[in-house]
Short mmCIF file of C-alpha atoms in Angstrom, two decimals:
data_model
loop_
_atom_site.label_atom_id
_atom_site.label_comp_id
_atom_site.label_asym_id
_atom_site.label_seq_id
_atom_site.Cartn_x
_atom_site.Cartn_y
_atom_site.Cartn_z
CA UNK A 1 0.00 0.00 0.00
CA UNK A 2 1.51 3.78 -1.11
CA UNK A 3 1.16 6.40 1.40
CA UNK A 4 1.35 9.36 0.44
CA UNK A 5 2.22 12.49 2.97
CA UNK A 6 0.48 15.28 0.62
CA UNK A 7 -2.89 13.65 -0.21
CA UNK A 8 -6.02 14.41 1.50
CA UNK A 9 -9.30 11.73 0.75
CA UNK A 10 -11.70 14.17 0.82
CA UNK A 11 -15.24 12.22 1.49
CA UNK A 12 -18.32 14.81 0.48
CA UNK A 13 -21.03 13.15 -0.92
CA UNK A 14 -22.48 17.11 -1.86
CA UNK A 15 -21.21 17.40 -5.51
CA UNK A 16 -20.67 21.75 -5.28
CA UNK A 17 -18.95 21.60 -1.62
CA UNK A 18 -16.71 18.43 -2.68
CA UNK A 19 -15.67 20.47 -5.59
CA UNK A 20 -14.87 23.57 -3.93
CA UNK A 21 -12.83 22.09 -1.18
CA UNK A 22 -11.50 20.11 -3.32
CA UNK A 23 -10.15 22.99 -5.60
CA UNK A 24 -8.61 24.90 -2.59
CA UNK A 25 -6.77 22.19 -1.12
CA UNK A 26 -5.46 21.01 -4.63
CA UNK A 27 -4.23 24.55 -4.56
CA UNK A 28 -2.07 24.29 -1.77
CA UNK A 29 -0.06 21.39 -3.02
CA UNK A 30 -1.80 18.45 -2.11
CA UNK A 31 -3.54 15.48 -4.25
CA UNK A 32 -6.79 14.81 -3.54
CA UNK A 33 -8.55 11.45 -3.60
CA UNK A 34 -12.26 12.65 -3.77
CA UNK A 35 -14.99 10.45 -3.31
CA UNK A 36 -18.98 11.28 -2.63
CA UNK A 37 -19.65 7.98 0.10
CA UNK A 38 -18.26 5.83 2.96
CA UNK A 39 -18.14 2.67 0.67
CA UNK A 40 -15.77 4.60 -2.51
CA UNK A 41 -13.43 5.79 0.09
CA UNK A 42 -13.12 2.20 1.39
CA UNK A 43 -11.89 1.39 -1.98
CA UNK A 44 -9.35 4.14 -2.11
CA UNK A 45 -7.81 3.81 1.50
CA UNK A 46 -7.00 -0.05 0.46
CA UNK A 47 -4.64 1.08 -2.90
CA UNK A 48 -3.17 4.36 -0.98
CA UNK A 49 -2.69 5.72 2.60
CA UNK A 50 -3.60 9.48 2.85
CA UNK A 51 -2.14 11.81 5.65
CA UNK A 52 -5.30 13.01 5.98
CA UNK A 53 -9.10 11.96 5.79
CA UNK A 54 -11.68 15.00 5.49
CA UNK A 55 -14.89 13.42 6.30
CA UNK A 56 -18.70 14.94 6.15
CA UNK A 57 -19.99 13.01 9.15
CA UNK A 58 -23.64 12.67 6.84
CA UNK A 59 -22.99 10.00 4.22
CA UNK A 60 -25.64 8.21 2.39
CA UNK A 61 -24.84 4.48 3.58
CA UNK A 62 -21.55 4.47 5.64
CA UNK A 63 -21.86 7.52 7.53
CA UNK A 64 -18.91 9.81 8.29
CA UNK A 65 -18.20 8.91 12.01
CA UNK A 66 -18.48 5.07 11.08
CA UNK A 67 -16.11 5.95 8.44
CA UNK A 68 -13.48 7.13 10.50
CA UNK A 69 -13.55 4.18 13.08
CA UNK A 70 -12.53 2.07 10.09
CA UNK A 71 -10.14 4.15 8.99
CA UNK A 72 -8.49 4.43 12.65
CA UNK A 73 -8.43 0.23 12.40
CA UNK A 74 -6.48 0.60 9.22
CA UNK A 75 -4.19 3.32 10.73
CA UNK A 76 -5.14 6.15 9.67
CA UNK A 77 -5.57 8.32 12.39
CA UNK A 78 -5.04 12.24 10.65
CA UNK A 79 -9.24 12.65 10.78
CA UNK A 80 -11.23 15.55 10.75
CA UNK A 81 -14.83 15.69 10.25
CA UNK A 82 -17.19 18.27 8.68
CA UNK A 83 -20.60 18.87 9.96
CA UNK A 84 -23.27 21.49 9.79
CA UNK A 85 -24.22 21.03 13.05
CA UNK A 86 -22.85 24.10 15.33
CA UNK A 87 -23.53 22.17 18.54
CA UNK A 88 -21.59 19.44 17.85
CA UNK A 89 -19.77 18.97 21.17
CA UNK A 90 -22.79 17.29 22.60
CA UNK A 91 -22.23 14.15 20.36
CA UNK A 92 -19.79 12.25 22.73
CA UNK A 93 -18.96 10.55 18.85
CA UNK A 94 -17.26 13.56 17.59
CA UNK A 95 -15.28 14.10 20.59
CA UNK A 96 -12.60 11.69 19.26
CA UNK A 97 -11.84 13.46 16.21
CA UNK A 98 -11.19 17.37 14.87
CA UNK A 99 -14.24 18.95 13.70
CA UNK A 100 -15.00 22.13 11.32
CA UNK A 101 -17.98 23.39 11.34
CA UNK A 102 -19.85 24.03 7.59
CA UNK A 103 -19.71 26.78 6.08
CA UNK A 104 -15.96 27.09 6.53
CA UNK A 105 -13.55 29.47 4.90
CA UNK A 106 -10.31 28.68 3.66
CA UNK A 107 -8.07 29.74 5.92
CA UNK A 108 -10.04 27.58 8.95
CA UNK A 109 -9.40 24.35 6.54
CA UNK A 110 -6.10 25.65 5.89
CA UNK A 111 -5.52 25.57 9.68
CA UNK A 112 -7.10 22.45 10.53
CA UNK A 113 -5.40 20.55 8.06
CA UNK A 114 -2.05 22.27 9.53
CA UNK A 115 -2.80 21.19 12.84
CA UNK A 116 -4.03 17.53 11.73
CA UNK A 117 -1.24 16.81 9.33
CA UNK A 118 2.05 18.70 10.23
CA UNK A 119 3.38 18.30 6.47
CA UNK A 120 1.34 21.77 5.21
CA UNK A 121 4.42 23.75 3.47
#
């Protein structure tokens, strides 16, 4: 398995928001492996390891917190979930991982990913 330390899997299953982060973080040097559900980003995390996952946490079939427990059993453990819900620290679930908080601007993904990955140039 390749790991990569500049590629984000980017898991938005909202075609205009996947696209837009997508474009900004491809910006700042890394690749992206973009998928829209749980089950495609499966797929991807068994041919490459990213050095970060940015999940939505509300996925059609796998949802986004399930999501990251599997990706914490395969070792990846550079998570950070999106959600629009502002009062997320009352769901004990999202506790174990960073969250941002839809809408976001760039430079609070910028920062985020910072802190999460250590490798932003």
């Amino acid at each position: 398995m390749f790991k990569s330390e500049k590629s984000i899997l980017l898991v938005e299953d909202d075609t205009s928001t996947r696209l837009i982060i997508q474009k900004g973080i491809s910006n700042w040097g890394f690749k992206i492996l973009s998928v829209s559900s749980g089950e495609e980003a499966i797929k991807v995390i068994n041919m490459i390891t990213p050095a970060l996952a940015l999940i939505d946490i509300s996925l059609p079939g796998i949802d986004g917190i399930t999501l990251a427990e599997m990706l914490i059993e395969k070792n990846i453990n550079a998570i950070v979930l999106m959600t629009a819900e502002r009062n997320h620290s009352n769901n004990p679930a999202l506790k174990k991982h960073k969250v941002i908080c839809k809408p976001f601007n760039s430079n609070e993904l910028k920062e985020i990913i910072k802190q999460t990955t250590f490798v932003f140039d």
